[in-house]
Short mmCIF file of C-alpha atoms in Angstrom, two decimals:
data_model
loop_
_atom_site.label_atom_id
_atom_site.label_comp_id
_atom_site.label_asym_id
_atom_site.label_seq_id
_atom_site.Cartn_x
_atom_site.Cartn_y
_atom_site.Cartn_z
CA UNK A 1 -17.39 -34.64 45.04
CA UNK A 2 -20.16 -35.69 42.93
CA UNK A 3 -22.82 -38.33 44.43
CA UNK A 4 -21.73 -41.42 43.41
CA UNK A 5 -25.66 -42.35 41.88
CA UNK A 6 -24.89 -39.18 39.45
CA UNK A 7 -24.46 -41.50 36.01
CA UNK A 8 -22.69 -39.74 33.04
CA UNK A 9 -26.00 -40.19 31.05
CA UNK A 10 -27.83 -37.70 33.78
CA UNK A 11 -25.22 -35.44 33.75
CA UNK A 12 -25.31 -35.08 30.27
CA UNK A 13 -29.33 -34.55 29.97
CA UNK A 14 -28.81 -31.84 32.71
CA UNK A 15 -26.07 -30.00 30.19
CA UNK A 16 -28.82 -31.18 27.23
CA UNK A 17 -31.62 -28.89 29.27
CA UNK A 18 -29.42 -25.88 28.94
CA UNK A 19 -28.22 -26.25 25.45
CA UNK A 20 -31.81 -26.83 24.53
CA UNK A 21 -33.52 -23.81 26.74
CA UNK A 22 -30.50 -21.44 25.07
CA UNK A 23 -31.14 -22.87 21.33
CA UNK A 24 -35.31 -22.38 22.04
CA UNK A 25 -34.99 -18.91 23.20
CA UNK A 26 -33.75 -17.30 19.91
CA UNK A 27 -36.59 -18.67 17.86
CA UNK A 28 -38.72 -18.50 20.31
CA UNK A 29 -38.35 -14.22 20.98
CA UNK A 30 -38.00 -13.88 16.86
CA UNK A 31 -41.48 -15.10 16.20
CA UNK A 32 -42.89 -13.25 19.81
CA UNK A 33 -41.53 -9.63 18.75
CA UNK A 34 -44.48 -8.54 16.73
CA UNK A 35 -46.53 -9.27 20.25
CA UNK A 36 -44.16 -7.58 22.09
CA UNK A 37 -44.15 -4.62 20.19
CA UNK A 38 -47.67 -4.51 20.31
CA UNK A 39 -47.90 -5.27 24.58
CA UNK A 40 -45.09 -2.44 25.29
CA UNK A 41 -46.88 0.33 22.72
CA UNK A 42 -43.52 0.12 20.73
CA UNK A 43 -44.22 0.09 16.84
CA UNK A 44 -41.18 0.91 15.45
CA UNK A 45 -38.84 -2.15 14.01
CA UNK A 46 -35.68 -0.11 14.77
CA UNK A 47 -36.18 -0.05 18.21
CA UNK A 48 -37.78 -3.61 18.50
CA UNK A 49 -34.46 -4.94 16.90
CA UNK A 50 -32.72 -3.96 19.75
CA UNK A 51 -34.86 -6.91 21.67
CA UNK A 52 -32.39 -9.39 19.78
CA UNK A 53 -29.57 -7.41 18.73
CA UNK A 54 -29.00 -6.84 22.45
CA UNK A 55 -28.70 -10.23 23.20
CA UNK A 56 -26.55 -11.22 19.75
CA UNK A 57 -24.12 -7.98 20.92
CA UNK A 58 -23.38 -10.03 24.47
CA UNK A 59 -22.95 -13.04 23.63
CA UNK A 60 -20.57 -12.09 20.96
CA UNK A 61 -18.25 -10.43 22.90
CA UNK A 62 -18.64 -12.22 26.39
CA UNK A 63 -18.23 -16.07 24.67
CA UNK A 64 -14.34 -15.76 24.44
CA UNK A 65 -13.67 -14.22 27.68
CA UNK A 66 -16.70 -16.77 29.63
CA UNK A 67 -14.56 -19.24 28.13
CA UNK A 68 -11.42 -18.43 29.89
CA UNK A 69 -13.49 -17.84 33.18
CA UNK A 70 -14.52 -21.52 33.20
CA UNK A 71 -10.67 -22.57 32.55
CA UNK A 72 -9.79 -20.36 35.23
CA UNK A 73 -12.74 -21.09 38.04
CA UNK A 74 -13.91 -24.08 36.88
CA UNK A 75 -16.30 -25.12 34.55
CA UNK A 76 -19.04 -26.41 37.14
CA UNK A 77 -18.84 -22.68 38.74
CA UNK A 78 -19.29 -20.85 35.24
CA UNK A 79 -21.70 -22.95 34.05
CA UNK A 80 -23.84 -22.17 37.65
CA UNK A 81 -23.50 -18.58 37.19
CA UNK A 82 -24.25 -18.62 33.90
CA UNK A 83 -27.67 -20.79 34.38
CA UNK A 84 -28.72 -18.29 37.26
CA UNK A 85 -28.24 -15.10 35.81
CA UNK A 86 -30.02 -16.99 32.42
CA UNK A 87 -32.68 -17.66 34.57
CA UNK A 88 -33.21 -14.91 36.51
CA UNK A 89 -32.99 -12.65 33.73
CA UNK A 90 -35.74 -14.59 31.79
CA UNK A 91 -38.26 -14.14 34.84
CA UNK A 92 -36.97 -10.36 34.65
CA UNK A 93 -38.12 -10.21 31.05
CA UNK A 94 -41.73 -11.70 31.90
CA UNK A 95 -42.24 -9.18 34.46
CA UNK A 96 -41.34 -5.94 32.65
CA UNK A 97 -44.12 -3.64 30.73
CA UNK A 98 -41.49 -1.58 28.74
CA UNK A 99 -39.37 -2.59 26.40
CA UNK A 100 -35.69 -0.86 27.51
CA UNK A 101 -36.05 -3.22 30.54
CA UNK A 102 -36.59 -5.81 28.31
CA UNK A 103 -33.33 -5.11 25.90
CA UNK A 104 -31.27 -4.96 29.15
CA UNK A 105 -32.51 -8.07 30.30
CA UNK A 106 -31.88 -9.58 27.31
CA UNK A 107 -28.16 -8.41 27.81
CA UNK A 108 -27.88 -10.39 30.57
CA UNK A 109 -29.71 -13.49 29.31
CA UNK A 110 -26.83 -13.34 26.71
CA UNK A 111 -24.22 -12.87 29.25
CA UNK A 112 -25.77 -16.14 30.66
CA UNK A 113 -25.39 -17.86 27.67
CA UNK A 114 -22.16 -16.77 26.91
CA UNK A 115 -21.19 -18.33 30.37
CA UNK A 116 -23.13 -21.57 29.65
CA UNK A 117 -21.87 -22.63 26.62
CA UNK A 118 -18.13 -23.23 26.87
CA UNK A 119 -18.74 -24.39 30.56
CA UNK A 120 -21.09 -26.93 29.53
CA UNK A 121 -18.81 -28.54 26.67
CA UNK A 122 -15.99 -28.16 29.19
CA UNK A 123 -18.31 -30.36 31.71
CA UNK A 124 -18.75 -33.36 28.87
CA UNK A 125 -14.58 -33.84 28.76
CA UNK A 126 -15.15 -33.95 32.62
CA UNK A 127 -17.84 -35.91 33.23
CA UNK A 128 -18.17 -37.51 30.45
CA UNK A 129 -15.83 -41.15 30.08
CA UNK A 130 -13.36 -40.80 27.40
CA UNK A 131 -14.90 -43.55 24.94
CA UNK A 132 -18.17 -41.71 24.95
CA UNK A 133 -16.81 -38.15 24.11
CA UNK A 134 -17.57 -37.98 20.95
CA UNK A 135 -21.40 -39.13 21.18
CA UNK A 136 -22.00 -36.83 23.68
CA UNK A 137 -20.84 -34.04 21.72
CA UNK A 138 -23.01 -35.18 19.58
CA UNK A 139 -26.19 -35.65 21.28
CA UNK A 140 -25.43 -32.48 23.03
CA UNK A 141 -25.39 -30.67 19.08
CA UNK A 142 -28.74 -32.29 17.83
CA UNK A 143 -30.39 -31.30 21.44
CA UNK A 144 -29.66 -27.93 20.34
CA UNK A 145 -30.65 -28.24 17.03
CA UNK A 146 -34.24 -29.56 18.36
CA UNK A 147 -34.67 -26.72 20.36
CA UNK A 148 -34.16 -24.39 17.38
CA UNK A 149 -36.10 -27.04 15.68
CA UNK A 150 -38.93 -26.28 17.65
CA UNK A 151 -38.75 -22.82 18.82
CA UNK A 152 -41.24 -21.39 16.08
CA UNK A 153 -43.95 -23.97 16.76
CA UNK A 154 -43.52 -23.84 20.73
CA UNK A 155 -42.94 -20.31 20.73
CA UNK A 156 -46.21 -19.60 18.51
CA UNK A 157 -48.30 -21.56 20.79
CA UNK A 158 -46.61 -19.80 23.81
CA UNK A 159 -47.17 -16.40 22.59
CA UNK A 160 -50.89 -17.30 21.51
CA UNK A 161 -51.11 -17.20 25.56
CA UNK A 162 -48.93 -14.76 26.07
CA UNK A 163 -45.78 -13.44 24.72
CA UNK A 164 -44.24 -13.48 28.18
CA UNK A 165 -44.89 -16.96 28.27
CA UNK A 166 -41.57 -17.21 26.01
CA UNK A 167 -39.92 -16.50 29.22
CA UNK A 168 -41.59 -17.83 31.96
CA UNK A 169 -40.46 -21.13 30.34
CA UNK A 170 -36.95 -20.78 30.41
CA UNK A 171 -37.78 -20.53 34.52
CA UNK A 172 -38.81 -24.13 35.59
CA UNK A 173 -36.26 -26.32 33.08
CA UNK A 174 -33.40 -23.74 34.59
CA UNK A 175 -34.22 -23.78 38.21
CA UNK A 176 -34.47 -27.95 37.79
CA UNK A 177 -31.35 -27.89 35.85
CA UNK A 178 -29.59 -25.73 38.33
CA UNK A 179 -30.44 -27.70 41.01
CA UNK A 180 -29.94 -30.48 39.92
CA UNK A 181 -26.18 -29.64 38.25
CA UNK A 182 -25.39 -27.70 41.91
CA UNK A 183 -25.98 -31.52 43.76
CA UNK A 184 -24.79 -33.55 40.67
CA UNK A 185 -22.00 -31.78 38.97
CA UNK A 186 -17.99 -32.57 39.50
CA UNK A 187 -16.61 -29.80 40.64
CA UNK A 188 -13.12 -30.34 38.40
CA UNK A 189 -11.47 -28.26 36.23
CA UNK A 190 -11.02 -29.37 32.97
CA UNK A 191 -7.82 -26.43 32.16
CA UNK A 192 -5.93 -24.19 34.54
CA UNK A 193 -6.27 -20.35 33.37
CA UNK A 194 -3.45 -18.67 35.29
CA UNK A 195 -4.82 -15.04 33.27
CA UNK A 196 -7.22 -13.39 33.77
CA UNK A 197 -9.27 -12.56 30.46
CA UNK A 198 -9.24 -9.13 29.00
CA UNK A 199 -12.68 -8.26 29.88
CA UNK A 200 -12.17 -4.38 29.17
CA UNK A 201 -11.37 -5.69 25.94
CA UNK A 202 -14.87 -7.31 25.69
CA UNK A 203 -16.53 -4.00 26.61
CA UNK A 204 -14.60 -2.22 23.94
CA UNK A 205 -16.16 -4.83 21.37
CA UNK A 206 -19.68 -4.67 22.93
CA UNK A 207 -19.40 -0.44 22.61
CA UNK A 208 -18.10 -1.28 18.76
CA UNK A 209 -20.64 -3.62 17.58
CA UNK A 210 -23.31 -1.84 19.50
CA UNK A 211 -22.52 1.50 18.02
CA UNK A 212 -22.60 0.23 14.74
CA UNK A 213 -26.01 -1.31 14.99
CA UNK A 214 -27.65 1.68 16.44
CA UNK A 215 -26.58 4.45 13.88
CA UNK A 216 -27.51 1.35 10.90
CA UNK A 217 -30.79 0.84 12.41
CA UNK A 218 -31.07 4.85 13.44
CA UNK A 219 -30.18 5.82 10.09
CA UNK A 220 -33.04 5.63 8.03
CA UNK A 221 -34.70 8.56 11.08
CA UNK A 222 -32.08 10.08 11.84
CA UNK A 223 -30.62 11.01 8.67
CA UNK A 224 -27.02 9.08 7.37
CA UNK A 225 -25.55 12.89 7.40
CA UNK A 226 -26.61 13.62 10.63
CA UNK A 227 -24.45 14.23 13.80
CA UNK A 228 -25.94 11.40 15.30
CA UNK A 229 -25.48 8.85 12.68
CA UNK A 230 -21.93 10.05 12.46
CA UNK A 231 -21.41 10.23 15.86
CA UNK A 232 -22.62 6.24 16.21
CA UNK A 233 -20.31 5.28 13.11
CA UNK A 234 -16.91 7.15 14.68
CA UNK A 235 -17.80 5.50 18.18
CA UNK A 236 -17.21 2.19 16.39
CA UNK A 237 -14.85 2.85 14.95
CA UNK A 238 -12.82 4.48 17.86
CA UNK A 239 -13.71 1.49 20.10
CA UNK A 240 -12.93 -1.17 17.38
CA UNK A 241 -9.45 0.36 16.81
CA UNK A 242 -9.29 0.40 20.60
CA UNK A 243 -9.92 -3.45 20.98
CA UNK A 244 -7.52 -4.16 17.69
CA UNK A 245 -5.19 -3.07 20.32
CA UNK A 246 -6.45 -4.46 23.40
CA UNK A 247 -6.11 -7.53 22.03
CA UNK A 248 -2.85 -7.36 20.35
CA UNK A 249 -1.01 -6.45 23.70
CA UNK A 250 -2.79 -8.20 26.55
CA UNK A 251 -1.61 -11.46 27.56
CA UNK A 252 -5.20 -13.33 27.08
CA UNK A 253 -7.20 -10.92 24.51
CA UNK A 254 -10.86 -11.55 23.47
CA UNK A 255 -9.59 -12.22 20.30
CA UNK A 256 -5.77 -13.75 19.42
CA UNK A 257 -4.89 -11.89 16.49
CA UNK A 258 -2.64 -14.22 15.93
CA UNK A 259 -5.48 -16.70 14.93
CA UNK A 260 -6.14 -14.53 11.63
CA UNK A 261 -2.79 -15.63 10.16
CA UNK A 262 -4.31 -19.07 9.22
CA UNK A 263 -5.91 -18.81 5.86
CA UNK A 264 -8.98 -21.34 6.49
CA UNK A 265 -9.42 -19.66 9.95
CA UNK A 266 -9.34 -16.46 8.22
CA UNK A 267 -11.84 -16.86 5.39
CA UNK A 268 -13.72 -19.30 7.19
CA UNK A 269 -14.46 -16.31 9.79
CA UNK A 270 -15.10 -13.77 6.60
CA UNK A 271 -17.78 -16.28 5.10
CA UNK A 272 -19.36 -17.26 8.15
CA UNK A 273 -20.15 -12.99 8.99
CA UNK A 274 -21.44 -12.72 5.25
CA UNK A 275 -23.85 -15.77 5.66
CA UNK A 276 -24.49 -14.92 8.89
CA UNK A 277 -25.82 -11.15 7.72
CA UNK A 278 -27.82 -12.76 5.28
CA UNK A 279 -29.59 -15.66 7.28
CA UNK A 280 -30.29 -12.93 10.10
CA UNK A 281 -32.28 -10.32 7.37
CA UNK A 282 -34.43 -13.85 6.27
CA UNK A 283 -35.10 -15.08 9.52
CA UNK A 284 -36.68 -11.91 10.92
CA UNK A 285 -38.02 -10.97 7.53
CA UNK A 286 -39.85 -13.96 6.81
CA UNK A 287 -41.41 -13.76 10.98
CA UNK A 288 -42.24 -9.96 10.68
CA UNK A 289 -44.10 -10.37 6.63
CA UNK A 290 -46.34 -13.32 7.74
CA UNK A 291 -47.43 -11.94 10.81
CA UNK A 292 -47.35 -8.09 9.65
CA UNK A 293 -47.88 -8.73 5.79
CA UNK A 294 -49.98 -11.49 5.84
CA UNK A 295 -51.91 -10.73 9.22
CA UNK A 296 -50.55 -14.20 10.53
CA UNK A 297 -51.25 -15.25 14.20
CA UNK A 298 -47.59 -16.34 15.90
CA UNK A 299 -48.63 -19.80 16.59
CA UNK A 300 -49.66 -19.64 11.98
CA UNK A 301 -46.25 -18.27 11.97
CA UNK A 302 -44.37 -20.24 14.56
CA UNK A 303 -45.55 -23.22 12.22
CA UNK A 304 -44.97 -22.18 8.87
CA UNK A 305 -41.59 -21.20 9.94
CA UNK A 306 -40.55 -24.26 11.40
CA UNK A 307 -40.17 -26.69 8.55
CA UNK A 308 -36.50 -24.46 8.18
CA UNK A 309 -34.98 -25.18 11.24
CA UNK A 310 -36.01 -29.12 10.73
CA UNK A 311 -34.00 -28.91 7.82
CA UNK A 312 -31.17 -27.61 9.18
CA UNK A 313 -30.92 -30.67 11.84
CA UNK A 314 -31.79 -33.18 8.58
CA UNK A 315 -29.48 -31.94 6.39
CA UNK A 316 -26.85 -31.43 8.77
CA UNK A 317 -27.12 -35.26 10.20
CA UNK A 318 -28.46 -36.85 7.09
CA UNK A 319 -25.96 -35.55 4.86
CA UNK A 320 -23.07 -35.88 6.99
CA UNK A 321 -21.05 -38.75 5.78
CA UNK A 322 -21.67 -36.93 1.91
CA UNK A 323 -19.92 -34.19 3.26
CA UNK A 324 -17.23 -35.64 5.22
CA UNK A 325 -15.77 -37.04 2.20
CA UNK A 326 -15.80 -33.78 0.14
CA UNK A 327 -13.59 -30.51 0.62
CA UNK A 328 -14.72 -28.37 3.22
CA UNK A 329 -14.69 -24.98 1.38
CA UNK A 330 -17.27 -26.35 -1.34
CA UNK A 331 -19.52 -27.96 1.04
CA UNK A 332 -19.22 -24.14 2.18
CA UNK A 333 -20.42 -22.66 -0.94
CA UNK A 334 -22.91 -25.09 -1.97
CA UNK A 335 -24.47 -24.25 1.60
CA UNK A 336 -23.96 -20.09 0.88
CA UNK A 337 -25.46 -20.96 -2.13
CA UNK A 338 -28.41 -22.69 -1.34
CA UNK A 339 -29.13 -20.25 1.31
CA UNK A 340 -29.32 -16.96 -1.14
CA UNK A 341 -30.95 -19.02 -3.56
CA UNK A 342 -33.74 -20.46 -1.84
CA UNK A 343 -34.42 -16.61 -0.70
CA UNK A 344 -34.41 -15.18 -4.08
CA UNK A 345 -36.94 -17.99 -4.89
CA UNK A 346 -39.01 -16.61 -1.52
CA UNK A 347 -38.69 -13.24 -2.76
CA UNK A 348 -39.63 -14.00 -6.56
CA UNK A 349 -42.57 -15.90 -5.32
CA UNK A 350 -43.82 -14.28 -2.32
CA UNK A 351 -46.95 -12.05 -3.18
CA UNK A 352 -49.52 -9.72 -1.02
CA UNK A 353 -51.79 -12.58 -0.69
CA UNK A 354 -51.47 -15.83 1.47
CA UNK A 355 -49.84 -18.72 -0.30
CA UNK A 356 -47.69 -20.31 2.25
CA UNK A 357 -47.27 -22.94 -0.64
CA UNK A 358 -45.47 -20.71 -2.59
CA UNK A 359 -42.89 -19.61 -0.26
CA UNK A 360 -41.97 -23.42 0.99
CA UNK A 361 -39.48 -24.63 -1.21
CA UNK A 362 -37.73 -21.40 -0.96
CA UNK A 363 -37.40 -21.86 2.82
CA UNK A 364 -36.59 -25.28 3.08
CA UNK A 365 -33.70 -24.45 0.70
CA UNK A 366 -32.62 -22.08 2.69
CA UNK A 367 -32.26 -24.82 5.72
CA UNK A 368 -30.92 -27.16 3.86
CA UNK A 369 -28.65 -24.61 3.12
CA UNK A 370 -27.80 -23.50 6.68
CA UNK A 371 -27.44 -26.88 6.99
CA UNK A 372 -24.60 -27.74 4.94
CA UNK A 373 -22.82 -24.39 5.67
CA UNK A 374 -23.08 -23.49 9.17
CA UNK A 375 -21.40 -26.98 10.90
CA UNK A 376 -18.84 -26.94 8.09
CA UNK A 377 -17.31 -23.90 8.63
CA UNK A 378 -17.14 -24.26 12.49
CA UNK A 379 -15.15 -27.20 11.77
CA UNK A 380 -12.81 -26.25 9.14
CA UNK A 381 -12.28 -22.98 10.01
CA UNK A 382 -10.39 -24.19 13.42
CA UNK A 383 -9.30 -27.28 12.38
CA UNK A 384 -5.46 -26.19 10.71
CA UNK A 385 -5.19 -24.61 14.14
CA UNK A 386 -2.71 -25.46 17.05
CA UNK A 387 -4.97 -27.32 19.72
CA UNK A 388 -4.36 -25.19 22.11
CA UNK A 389 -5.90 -22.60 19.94
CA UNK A 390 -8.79 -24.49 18.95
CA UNK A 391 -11.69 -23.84 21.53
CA UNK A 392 -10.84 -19.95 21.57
CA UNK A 393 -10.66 -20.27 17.76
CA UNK A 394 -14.17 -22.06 17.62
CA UNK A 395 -15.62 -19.36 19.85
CA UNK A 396 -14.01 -16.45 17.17
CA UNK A 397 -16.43 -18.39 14.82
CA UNK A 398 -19.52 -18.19 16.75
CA UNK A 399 -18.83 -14.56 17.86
CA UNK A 400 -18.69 -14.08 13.45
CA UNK A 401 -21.94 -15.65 13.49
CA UNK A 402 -23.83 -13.54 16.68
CA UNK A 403 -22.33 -10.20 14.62
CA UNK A 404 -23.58 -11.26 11.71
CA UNK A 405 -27.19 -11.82 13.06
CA UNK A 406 -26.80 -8.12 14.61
CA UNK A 407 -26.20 -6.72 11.01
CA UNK A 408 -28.33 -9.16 9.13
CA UNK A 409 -31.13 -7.34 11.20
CA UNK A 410 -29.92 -3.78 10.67
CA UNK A 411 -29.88 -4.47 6.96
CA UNK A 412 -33.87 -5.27 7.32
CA UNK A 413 -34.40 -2.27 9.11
CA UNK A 414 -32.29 -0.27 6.39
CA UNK A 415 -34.28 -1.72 3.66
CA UNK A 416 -37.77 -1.67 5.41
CA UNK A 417 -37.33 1.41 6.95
CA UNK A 418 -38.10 1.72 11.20
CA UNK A 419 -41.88 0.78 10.71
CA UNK A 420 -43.12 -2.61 10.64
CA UNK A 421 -43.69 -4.64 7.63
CA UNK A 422 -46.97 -3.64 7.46
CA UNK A 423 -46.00 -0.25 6.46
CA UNK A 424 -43.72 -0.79 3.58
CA UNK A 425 -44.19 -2.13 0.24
CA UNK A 426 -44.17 -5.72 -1.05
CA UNK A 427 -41.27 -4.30 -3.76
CA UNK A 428 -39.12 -3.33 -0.54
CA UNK A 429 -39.38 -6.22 1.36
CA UNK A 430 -38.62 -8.62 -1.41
CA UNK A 431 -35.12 -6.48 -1.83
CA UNK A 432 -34.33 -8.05 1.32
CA UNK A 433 -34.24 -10.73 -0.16
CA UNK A 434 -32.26 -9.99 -2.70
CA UNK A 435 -29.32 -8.48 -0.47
CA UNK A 436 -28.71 -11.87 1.36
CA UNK A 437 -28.77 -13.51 -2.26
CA UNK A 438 -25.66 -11.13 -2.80
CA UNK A 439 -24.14 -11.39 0.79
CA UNK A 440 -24.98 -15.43 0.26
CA UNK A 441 -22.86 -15.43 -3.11
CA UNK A 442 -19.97 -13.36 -1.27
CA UNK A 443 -19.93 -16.08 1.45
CA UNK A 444 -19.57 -18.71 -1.46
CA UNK A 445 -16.34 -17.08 -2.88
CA UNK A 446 -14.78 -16.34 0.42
CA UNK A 447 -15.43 -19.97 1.53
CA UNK A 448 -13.44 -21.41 -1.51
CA UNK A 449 -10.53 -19.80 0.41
CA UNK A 450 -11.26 -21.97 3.61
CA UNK A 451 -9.79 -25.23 2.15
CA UNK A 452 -7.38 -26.86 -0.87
CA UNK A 453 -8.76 -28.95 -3.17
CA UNK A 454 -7.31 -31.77 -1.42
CA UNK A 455 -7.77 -31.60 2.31
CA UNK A 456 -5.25 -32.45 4.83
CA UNK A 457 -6.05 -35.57 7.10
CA UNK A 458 -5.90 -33.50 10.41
CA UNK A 459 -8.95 -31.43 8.41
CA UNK A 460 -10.87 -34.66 7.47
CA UNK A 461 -10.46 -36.07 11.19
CA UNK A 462 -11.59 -32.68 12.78
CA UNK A 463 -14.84 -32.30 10.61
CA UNK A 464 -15.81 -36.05 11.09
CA UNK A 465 -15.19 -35.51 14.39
CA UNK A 466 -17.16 -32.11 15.13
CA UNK A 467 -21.01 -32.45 15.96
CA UNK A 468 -23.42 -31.04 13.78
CA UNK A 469 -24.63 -28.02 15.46
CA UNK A 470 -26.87 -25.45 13.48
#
């Protein structure tokens, strides 16, 4: 039983510290890579990618079935196992000198996360009295949004020091927050899980995603016709087919098949992987050209980048009650929109010399963009669904969005070739951005599919009742 002095309001900063350590991280090791690289004697971007692919990979496939293990064992139980092995595996990063130690690290940070997230929204229906719900949702969204908000800027001045510093902080806000959640937390179930989840089944997507990134981002060195590259592309494609079936005979797959027979659900999950591509190729893009490119220090780049994520959050919360009142699928679109149009603006302005100036309206399109998109279709893409569908449907959507990422950076690496940006031409880079504008206008046809022209009320209530998370 939980001390009686443990107030919801402390139990919900405690689940705030985690959401916001998780949310920091990715910015954080995006804008640190380049110094990484550097520390470990690794030059190559192919093999560098695999510092965040590795982590998008796991938490793709492990979010689903982490979900199930807090219904089964309790959320207060997942969510401690999933802050220690976050933890640990952060201070395992800041020790290594190589980078393969540091990809497999990042595997298990992910497999952290995975475990942290569901268990920590399961923990605010728990602890959380019913009347506030929905505010703590809430604030638990925008703390996450903050810590992507500030990742670039903390992250730069943390990598000035040291890029293992991006680590070592992750170490004293989870040890405090495991502490405190091991003394403070209810230990209650929020859902009894008689099954056990098909975790096989997550493997087989893990070997399928991962085998597709490595003979993309091999490619370009290896040769496309090689046996290799082949070799990577039938793996896939033999383990894909292998969790198609997993999932649509076990009794609690990774993935409910059944889910895809919802049309909003469906397209919702098609337009979030082709925004999701394209945002990922920006992202690391824009990091890699200012610091590589432009000869940028992180902490120059950790700044310039993170007027973007700042617009996410505004746009996001500013904007909300514009978009509640409009149909889902075109908020959608104008998002997709925004995002491949601000980056052909970046890539028709951008130039060999320094004009940050240049490339800032282009950017902060491109949040505002992420901002309208990204919340909308996690809430319309699950909201036709039965309820108890809806939390494994919602993680379906944010696995779309980790694979997506994982691509996004294979396409830069297809593009730019294994080398840094340094290496390859202005005219090559800027075609990067000109694939997400494409993927970006994809994303804005398949999202007309998510919703009517007239919504149904169900829809309306779900959306104005999802937190903004970007």
């Amino acid at each position: 039983m939980p001390r009686r002095s443990a107030h919801p309001t402390v139990l919900l900063a405690i689940l705030c510290a985690a959401a916001f350590m998780g949310s920091l991280d990715l910015f954080i090791v995006n804008v640190g890579l380049h110094d990484i690289g550097r520390d470990v004697g690794v030059g190559s971007l192919a093999n560098l990618s695999w510092v965040l692919n590795a982590y998008a990979i796991v938490f793709a496939a492990l979010l689903v079935p982490a979900g199930r293990l807090a219904d089964r064992y309790g959320n207060k139980a997942t969510f401690l196992l999933g802050l220690a092995l976050f933890t640990a595996a952060s201070l395992g990063c800041a020790l290594s000198d190589t980078l393969w130690p540091i990809v497999g690290l990042r595997a298990l940070q992910a497999a952290g996360a995975a475990a942290l997230t569901p268990a920590s929204l399961g923990l605010i229906l728990t602890v959380m009295p019913p009347e506030r719900r929905r505010g703590a949702f809430q604030v638990w969204a925008v703390t996450g949004s903050l810590g992507a908000a500030a990742g670039p800027a903390l992250g730069g001045l943390l990598v000035e020091l040291s890029w293992r510093w991006i680590f070592v902080v992750n170490v004293p806000v989870g040890l405090a927050a495991l502490g405190a959640a091991a003394v403070l937390m209810p230990n209650v179930k929020h859902q009894v899980e008689t099954r056990v989840p098909d975790l096989l089944g997550g493997l087989f997507l893990i070997a399928a995603i991962g085998a597709l990134a490595l003979a993309l981002v091999q490619g370009p060195d290896w040769g496309w016709g090689s046996a290799s590259t082949l070799g990577g592309f039938a793996v896939s494609a033999a383990t894909l087919a292998l969790f198609v079936l997993r999932s649509a005979r076990h009794p609690a797959p990774v993935v409910d098949l059944a889910l895809w027979r919802a049309p909003a659900f469906a397209w919702g999950n098609v337009a979030m992987l082709l925004v999701s591509i394209a945002f990922g190729a920006q992202l690391l893009g824009l990091v890699l050209w200012l610091q590589e490119g432009w000869g940028w220090s992180a902490l120059h780049t950790g700044l310039a980048i993170a007027p973007g994520p700042v617009m996410v959050s505004a746009t996001a919360i500013g904007l909300r009650r514009f978009t509640a009142h409009r149909p889902p699928g075109a908020v959608i679109a104008l998002g997709t929109l925004l995002i491949g149009a601000g980056g052909v603006l970046i890539g028709a302005s951008i130039g060999s010399h320094p004009d940050y100036f240049a490339i800032l309206p282009g950017w902060l399109i491109v949040g505002a963009g992420v901002g309208f998109a990204i919340p909308t279709i996690l809430a319309a893409a699950t909201a036709g669904l039965p309820p108890h569908q809806a939390s494994t449907g919602s993680a379906v959507v944010q696995m779309e969005r980790q694979i997506g990422s994982v691509l996004g950076v294979a396409l830069l690496v297809i593009v730019l070739g294994s080398s840094t940006a340094s290496a390859a031409s202005l005219d090559r880079f800027t075609e990067v951005w000109w694939w997400a504008g494409g993927l970006s206008l994809l994303s804005a046809i398949a999202a007309l599919g998510v919703s009517p022209l007239r919504r149904s009320a169900r829809a309306a209530e779900a959306e104005a009742e999802t937190p903004a998370v970007a």
